[in-house]
PDB file of C-alpha atoms in Angstrom:
ATOM      1  CA  UNK A 176     106.982  73.397 120.858  1.00 91.00           C
ATOM      2  CA  UNK A 177     105.176  70.763 118.967  1.00 93.00           C
ATOM      3  CA  UNK A 178     102.923  72.383 116.125  1.00 95.00           C
ATOM      4  CA  UNK A 179      99.467  70.553 116.341  1.00 95.00           C
ATOM      5  CA  UNK A 180      97.582  73.257 114.385  1.00 95.00           C
ATOM      6  CA  UNK A 181      98.305  76.643 112.886  1.00 95.00           C
ATOM      7  CA  UNK A 182      96.125  79.123 110.746  1.00 95.00           C
ATOM      8  CA  UNK A 183      96.149  82.593 109.497  1.00 95.00           C
ATOM      9  CA  UNK A 184      94.510  84.742 112.347  1.00 96.00           C
ATOM     10  CA  UNK A 185      94.612  88.314 111.198  1.00 95.00           C
ATOM     11  CA  UNK A 186      95.950  90.509 108.446  1.00 93.00           C
ATOM     12  CA  UNK A 187      96.313  94.093 109.084  1.00 92.00           C
ATOM     13  CA  UNK A 188      98.192  97.485 108.455  1.00 90.00           C
ATOM     14  CA  UNK A 189      97.272  99.154 111.823  1.00 91.00           C
ATOM     15  CA  UNK A 190      96.630  98.034 115.499  1.00 94.00           C
ATOM     16  CA  UNK A 191      92.796  97.999 115.338  1.00 95.00           C
ATOM     17  CA  UNK A 192      93.351  94.947 112.849  1.00 96.00           C
ATOM     18  CA  UNK A 193      95.702  93.019 114.746  1.00 96.00           C
ATOM     19  CA  UNK A 194      94.744  90.285 117.518  1.00 97.00           C
ATOM     20  CA  UNK A 195      94.008  91.634 120.910  1.00 95.00           C
ATOM     21  CA  UNK A 196      94.022  88.378 122.936  1.00 95.00           C
ATOM     22  CA  UNK A 197      97.673  89.381 124.183  1.00 94.00           C
ATOM     23  CA  UNK A 198      99.095  86.052 123.234  1.00 96.00           C
ATOM     24  CA  UNK A 199     103.076  86.271 122.773  1.00 97.00           C
ATOM     25  CA  UNK A 200     104.068  87.373 119.413  1.00 97.00           C
ATOM     26  CA  UNK A 201     107.396  86.172 117.503  1.00 98.00           C
ATOM     27  CA  UNK A 202     107.928  88.367 114.473  1.00 97.00           C
ATOM     28  CA  UNK A 203     109.950  87.530 111.484  1.00 97.00           C
ATOM     29  CA  UNK A 204     111.905  90.388 109.766  1.00 95.00           C
ATOM     30  CA  UNK A 205     114.330  90.483 106.951  1.00 94.00           C
ATOM     31  CA  UNK A 206     114.890  91.852 103.686  1.00 91.00           C
ATOM     32  CA  UNK A 207     112.512  91.198 100.612  1.00 85.00           C
ATOM     33  CA  UNK A 208     112.958  87.797  99.171  1.00 87.00           C
ATOM     34  CA  UNK A 209     115.140  86.477 101.985  1.00 93.00           C
ATOM     35  CA  UNK A 210     112.705  83.496 102.611  1.00 92.00           C
ATOM     36  CA  UNK A 211     110.525  84.584 105.375  1.00 92.00           C
ATOM     37  CA  UNK A 212     107.399  82.740 104.107  1.00 90.00           C
ATOM     38  CA  UNK A 213     109.459  79.571 103.261  1.00 92.00           C
ATOM     39  CA  UNK A 214     110.654  79.555 106.829  1.00 95.00           C
ATOM     40  CA  UNK A 215     107.181  80.313 108.508  1.00 95.00           C
ATOM     41  CA  UNK A 216     105.683  77.441 106.375  1.00 94.00           C
ATOM     42  CA  UNK A 217     108.690  74.958 107.426  1.00 95.00           C
ATOM     43  CA  UNK A 218     108.313  75.781 111.176  1.00 96.00           C
ATOM     44  CA  UNK A 219     104.524  75.438 110.945  1.00 95.00           C
ATOM     45  CA  UNK A 220     104.732  72.360 109.043  1.00 90.00           C
ATOM     46  CA  UNK A 221     102.475  73.580 106.396  1.00 89.00           C
ATOM     47  CA  UNK A 222     103.006  73.668 102.503  1.00 82.00           C
ATOM     48  CA  UNK A 223     101.362  77.012 101.684  1.00 79.00           C
ATOM     49  CA  UNK A 224     100.200  78.863 104.670  1.00 87.00           C
ATOM     50  CA  UNK A 225     102.273  81.804 104.276  1.00 81.00           C
ATOM     51  CA  UNK A 226     102.272  82.613 100.508  1.00 71.00           C
ATOM     52  CA  UNK A 227     105.706  82.394  98.783  1.00 62.00           C
ATOM     53  CA  UNK A 228     106.923  84.379  95.842  1.00 55.00           C
ATOM     54  CA  UNK A 229     109.926  84.769  93.820  1.00 52.00           C
ATOM     55  CA  UNK A 230     108.997  88.442  93.363  1.00 52.00           C
ATOM     56  CA  UNK A 231     110.254  90.482  96.213  1.00 48.00           C
ATOM     57  CA  UNK A 232     108.151  92.759  98.240  1.00 48.00           C
ATOM     58  CA  UNK A 233     105.079  90.348  98.095  1.00 50.00           C
ATOM     59  CA  UNK A 234     104.033  90.702 101.780  1.00 54.00           C
ATOM     60  CA  UNK A 235     102.427  94.229 102.009  1.00 77.00           C
ATOM     61  CA  UNK A 236     100.496  93.667 105.240  1.00 88.00           C
ATOM     62  CA  UNK A 237     101.393  92.218 108.610  1.00 93.00           C
ATOM     63  CA  UNK A 238     100.191  88.658 108.967  1.00 94.00           C
ATOM     64  CA  UNK A 239      99.502  86.739 112.176  1.00 96.00           C
ATOM     65  CA  UNK A 240      99.642  83.112 112.291  1.00 96.00           C
ATOM     66  CA  UNK A 241      97.887  81.536 115.324  1.00 97.00           C
ATOM     67  CA  UNK A 242      99.872  78.366 116.564  1.00 97.00           C
ATOM     68  CA  UNK A 243      98.322  75.918 118.847  1.00 97.00           C
ATOM     69  CA  UNK A 244      96.133  78.667 120.186  1.00 97.00           C
ATOM     70  CA  UNK A 245      99.340  79.719 122.322  1.00 97.00           C
ATOM     71  CA  UNK A 246     101.290  82.044 120.320  1.00 97.00           C
ATOM     72  CA  UNK A 247     101.317  84.135 117.035  1.00 98.00           C
ATOM     73  CA  UNK A 248     104.043  83.861 114.525  1.00 97.00           C
ATOM     74  CA  UNK A 249     104.062  87.380 112.755  1.00 96.00           C
ATOM     75  CA  UNK A 250     105.248  87.817 109.219  1.00 94.00           C
ATOM     76  CA  UNK A 251     106.385  91.440 108.552  1.00 92.00           C
ATOM     77  CA  UNK A 252     106.756  92.875 105.140  1.00 87.00           C
ATOM     78  CA  UNK A 253     110.570  92.855 103.905  1.00 85.00           C
ATOM     79  CA  UNK A 254     112.807  95.838 103.816  1.00 82.00           C
ATOM     80  CA  UNK A 255     114.932  96.795 100.968  1.00 71.00           C
ATOM     81  CA  UNK A 256     113.994  96.154  97.322  1.00 56.00           C
ATOM     82  CA  UNK A 257     110.483  96.010  96.523  1.00 56.00           C
ATOM     83  CA  UNK A 258     108.362  96.787  93.245  1.00 60.00           C
ATOM     84  CA  UNK A 259     106.483  99.465  94.901  1.00 60.00           C
ATOM     85  CA  UNK A 260     106.204 103.456  94.930  1.00 66.00           C
ATOM     86  CA  UNK A 261     108.440 105.141  97.364  1.00 69.00           C
ATOM     87  CA  UNK A 262     105.405 106.556  99.243  1.00 72.00           C
ATOM     88  CA  UNK A 263     104.174 102.793  99.528  1.00 68.00           C
ATOM     89  CA  UNK A 264     107.614 101.610 100.847  1.00 63.00           C
ATOM     90  CA  UNK A 265     107.722 104.540 103.317  1.00 72.00           C
ATOM     91  CA  UNK A 266     104.305 103.405 104.546  1.00 73.00           C
ATOM     92  CA  UNK A 267     105.316  99.938 105.103  1.00 69.00           C
ATOM     93  CA  UNK A 268     108.408 101.300 107.115  1.00 78.00           C
ATOM     94  CA  UNK A 269     106.131 103.390 109.424  1.00 85.00           C
ATOM     95  CA  UNK A 270     103.740 100.374 109.780  1.00 89.00           C
ATOM     96  CA  UNK A 271     106.650  98.034 110.719  1.00 88.00           C
ATOM     97  CA  UNK A 272     108.315 100.401 113.013  1.00 90.00           C
ATOM     98  CA  UNK A 273     105.031 101.074 114.977  1.00 92.00           C
ATOM     99  CA  UNK A 274     104.523  97.350 115.276  1.00 95.00           C
ATOM    100  CA  UNK A 275     108.053  96.718 116.553  1.00 93.00           C
ATOM    101  CA  UNK A 276     108.215  99.782 119.001  1.00 93.00           C
ATOM    102  CA  UNK A 277     104.601  99.691 120.436  1.00 94.00           C
ATOM    103  CA  UNK A 278     103.357  96.057 120.192  1.00 96.00           C
ATOM    104  CA  UNK A 279     103.302  95.026 123.849  1.00 94.00           C
ATOM    105  CA  UNK A 280     102.747  91.212 123.224  1.00 95.00           C
ATOM    106  CA  UNK A 281     105.806  91.049 121.035  1.00 96.00           C
ATOM    107  CA  UNK A 282     108.206  88.681 122.847  1.00 95.00           C
ATOM    108  CA  UNK A 283     110.933  88.058 120.314  1.00 95.00           C
ATOM    109  CA  UNK A 284     112.246  88.676 116.703  1.00 96.00           C
ATOM    110  CA  UNK A 285     113.765  86.256 114.254  1.00 97.00           C
ATOM    111  CA  UNK A 286     115.964  88.302 111.761  1.00 97.00           C
ATOM    112  CA  UNK A 287     116.577  86.474 108.612  1.00 98.00           C
ATOM    113  CA  UNK A 288     119.855  86.963 106.651  1.00 98.00           C
ATOM    114  CA  UNK A 289     120.703  85.471 103.268  1.00 97.00           C
ATOM    115  CA  UNK A 290     123.552  83.062 104.075  1.00 98.00           C
ATOM    116  CA  UNK A 291     125.116  83.248 100.666  1.00 97.00           C
ATOM    117  CA  UNK A 292     125.892  87.111 101.006  1.00 96.00           C
ATOM    118  CA  UNK A 293     127.528  89.294 103.623  1.00 95.00           C
ATOM    119  CA  UNK A 294     124.696  91.165 105.395  1.00 96.00           C
ATOM    120  CA  UNK A 295     123.675  94.379 103.472  1.00 93.00           C
ATOM    121  CA  UNK A 296     123.288  98.024 104.815  1.00 92.00           C
ATOM    122  CA  UNK A 297     119.627  97.223 105.554  1.00 91.00           C
ATOM    123  CA  UNK A 298     120.411  94.227 107.482  1.00 94.00           C
ATOM    124  CA  UNK A 299     123.166  95.785 109.577  1.00 94.00           C
ATOM    125  CA  UNK A 300     120.748  98.699 110.150  1.00 91.00           C
ATOM    126  CA  UNK A 301     118.044  96.413 111.364  1.00 92.00           C
ATOM    127  CA  UNK A 302     120.297  94.394 113.578  1.00 94.00           C
ATOM    128  CA  UNK A 303     121.614  97.581 115.147  1.00 93.00           C
ATOM    129  CA  UNK A 304     118.186  99.052 115.463  1.00 91.00           C
ATOM    130  CA  UNK A 305     116.838  95.653 117.382  1.00 92.00           C
ATOM    131  CA  UNK A 306     120.023  95.452 119.476  1.00 92.00           C
ATOM    132  CA  UNK A 307     119.575  99.224 120.399  1.00 90.00           C
ATOM    133  CA  UNK A 308     116.083  98.514 121.603  1.00 89.00           C
ATOM    134  CA  UNK A 309     116.952  95.551 123.459  1.00 90.00           C
ATOM    135  CA  UNK A 310     114.885  93.013 121.708  1.00 92.00           C
ATOM    136  CA  UNK A 311     115.268  89.224 122.156  1.00 91.00           C
ATOM    137  CA  UNK A 312     116.416  88.280 118.843  1.00 94.00           C
ATOM    138  CA  UNK A 313     117.430  84.964 116.834  1.00 97.00           C
ATOM    139  CA  UNK A 314     119.316  85.313 113.760  1.00 97.00           C
ATOM    140  CA  UNK A 315     118.582  82.763 110.851  1.00 98.00           C
ATOM    141  CA  UNK A 316     120.811  82.400 107.968  1.00 98.00           C
ATOM    142  CA  UNK A 317     118.206  81.145 104.972  1.00 97.00           C
ATOM    143  CA  UNK A 318     118.746  79.481 101.849  1.00 96.00           C
ATOM    144  CA  UNK A 319     121.503  77.224 103.236  1.00 97.00           C
ATOM    145  CA  UNK A 320     120.512  74.594 100.609  1.00 95.00           C
ATOM    146  CA  UNK A 321     122.176  76.810  97.971  1.00 95.00           C
ATOM    147  CA  UNK A 322     125.626  76.271  99.518  1.00 96.00           C
ATOM    148  CA  UNK A 323     127.627  73.071  99.557  1.00 95.00           C
ATOM    149  CA  UNK A 324     127.664  71.637 103.243  1.00 93.00           C
ATOM    150  CA  UNK A 325     131.237  72.484 103.603  1.00 96.00           C
ATOM    151  CA  UNK A 326     130.805  76.081 102.896  1.00 97.00           C
ATOM    152  CA  UNK A 327     128.143  76.835 105.579  1.00 97.00           C
ATOM    153  CA  UNK A 328     130.461  77.254 108.455  1.00 97.00           C
ATOM    154  CA  UNK A 329     132.568  79.853 106.563  1.00 97.00           C
ATOM    155  CA  UNK A 330     129.349  81.679 105.606  1.00 98.00           C
ATOM    156  CA  UNK A 331     128.171  81.637 109.123  1.00 97.00           C
ATOM    157  CA  UNK A 332     131.200  82.892 110.441  1.00 97.00           C
ATOM    158  CA  UNK A 333     131.094  85.859 107.545  1.00 97.00           C
ATOM    159  CA  UNK A 334     127.589  86.969 109.024  1.00 97.00           C
ATOM    160  CA  UNK A 335     128.992  86.632 112.756  1.00 96.00           C
ATOM    161  CA  UNK A 336     131.808  88.918 111.839  1.00 96.00           C
ATOM    162  CA  UNK A 337     129.885  91.347 109.809  1.00 96.00           C
ATOM    163  CA  UNK A 338     127.234  91.921 112.555  1.00 96.00           C
ATOM    164  CA  UNK A 339     129.873  91.723 115.269  1.00 94.00           C
ATOM    165  CA  UNK A 340     127.764  88.791 117.094  1.00 94.00           C
ATOM    166  CA  UNK A 341     128.448  88.123 120.684  1.00 86.00           C
ATOM    167  CA  UNK A 342     128.528  84.548 122.138  1.00 82.00           C
ATOM    168  CA  UNK A 343     125.042  85.174 123.589  1.00 84.00           C
ATOM    169  CA  UNK A 344     123.539  85.935 119.917  1.00 91.00           C
ATOM    170  CA  UNK A 345     121.938  82.854 118.315  1.00 95.00           C
ATOM    171  CA  UNK A 346     122.706  82.201 114.640  1.00 97.00           C
ATOM    172  CA  UNK A 347     121.010  79.162 112.993  1.00 98.00           C
ATOM    173  CA  UNK A 348     121.424  77.917 109.494  1.00 98.00           C
ATOM    174  CA  UNK A 349     118.186  77.061 107.846  1.00 97.00           C
ATOM    175  CA  UNK A 350     117.220  75.253 104.684  1.00 95.00           C
ATOM    176  CA  UNK A 351     113.803  75.111 103.242  1.00 90.00           C
ATOM    177  CA  UNK A 352     114.620  72.143 101.116  1.00 90.00           C
ATOM    178  CA  UNK A 353     116.488  69.840 103.460  1.00 91.00           C
ATOM    179  CA  UNK A 354     114.254  71.268 106.458  1.00 90.00           C
ATOM    180  CA  UNK A 355     117.411  71.761 108.369  1.00 95.00           C
ATOM    181  CA  UNK A 356     117.513  74.208 111.352  1.00 97.00           C
ATOM    182  CA  UNK A 357     113.653  73.936 112.308  1.00 96.00           C
ATOM    183  CA  UNK A 358     114.076  72.094 115.655  1.00 96.00           C
ATOM    184  CA  UNK A 359     116.944  74.231 116.632  1.00 96.00           C
ATOM    185  CA  UNK A 360     114.875  77.410 115.901  1.00 97.00           C
ATOM    186  CA  UNK A 361     111.803  76.021 117.808  1.00 97.00           C
ATOM    187  CA  UNK A 362     114.317  75.180 120.896  1.00 96.00           C
ATOM    188  CA  UNK A 363     115.451  79.063 120.861  1.00 96.00           C
ATOM    189  CA  UNK A 364     111.833  80.252 120.196  1.00 96.00           C
ATOM    190  CA  UNK A 365     110.643  77.819 123.519  1.00 96.00           C
ATOM    191  CA  UNK A 366     113.614  79.408 125.356  1.00 93.00           C
ATOM    192  CA  UNK A 367     112.580  82.983 124.398  1.00 90.00           C
ATOM    193  CA  UNK A 368     108.776  82.400 125.553  1.00 93.00           C
ATOM    194  CA  UNK A 369     109.813  80.881 128.687  1.00 89.00           C
ATOM    195  CA  UNK A 370     111.873  84.006 129.530  1.00 76.00           C
ATOM    196  CA  UNK A 371     108.777  86.052 128.738  1.00 59.00           C
ATOM    197  CA  UNK A 372     106.542  84.182 131.106  1.00 48.00           C
TER     198      UNK A 372
END
């Protein structure tokens, strides 16, 4: 997909606040500070549409970005570490789970994993949960610019092994600085959407 225009369409914590025009939605999930906003800005070709922060747990709502009036890119709050009270973190958990389980226009999920580290317990749980419920999923290994290029294949292989990925699973290395992985990700999103149509 060639992004001609993109804008923040809705911010919400409940279904009443989400868009209701049934456009296909691609949701981005990952632990706090894994680089969701950086990736969203990169694929939408915008500098600061999704707000980035060095402080984990900044996204506390579900944010819907309208792309070409055709689809929504959906930014979900990160899981794992966040400077928030336990009750607030639990509230986010329920909100995200409700969205993932009940959102009929959800067409696919991009799961972000930090390429530098082996997937953590929360990453494994999220991957298993999404797999169990049969979601169409693409895995993006973020922060590839933090490694030497020669290290990338080894780290991708580490993620593959840790998550026990099959040949059908898509794993893409992404760098916000070098802007690598964007074309490949759009190709996979387009494939996902064509399956849904």
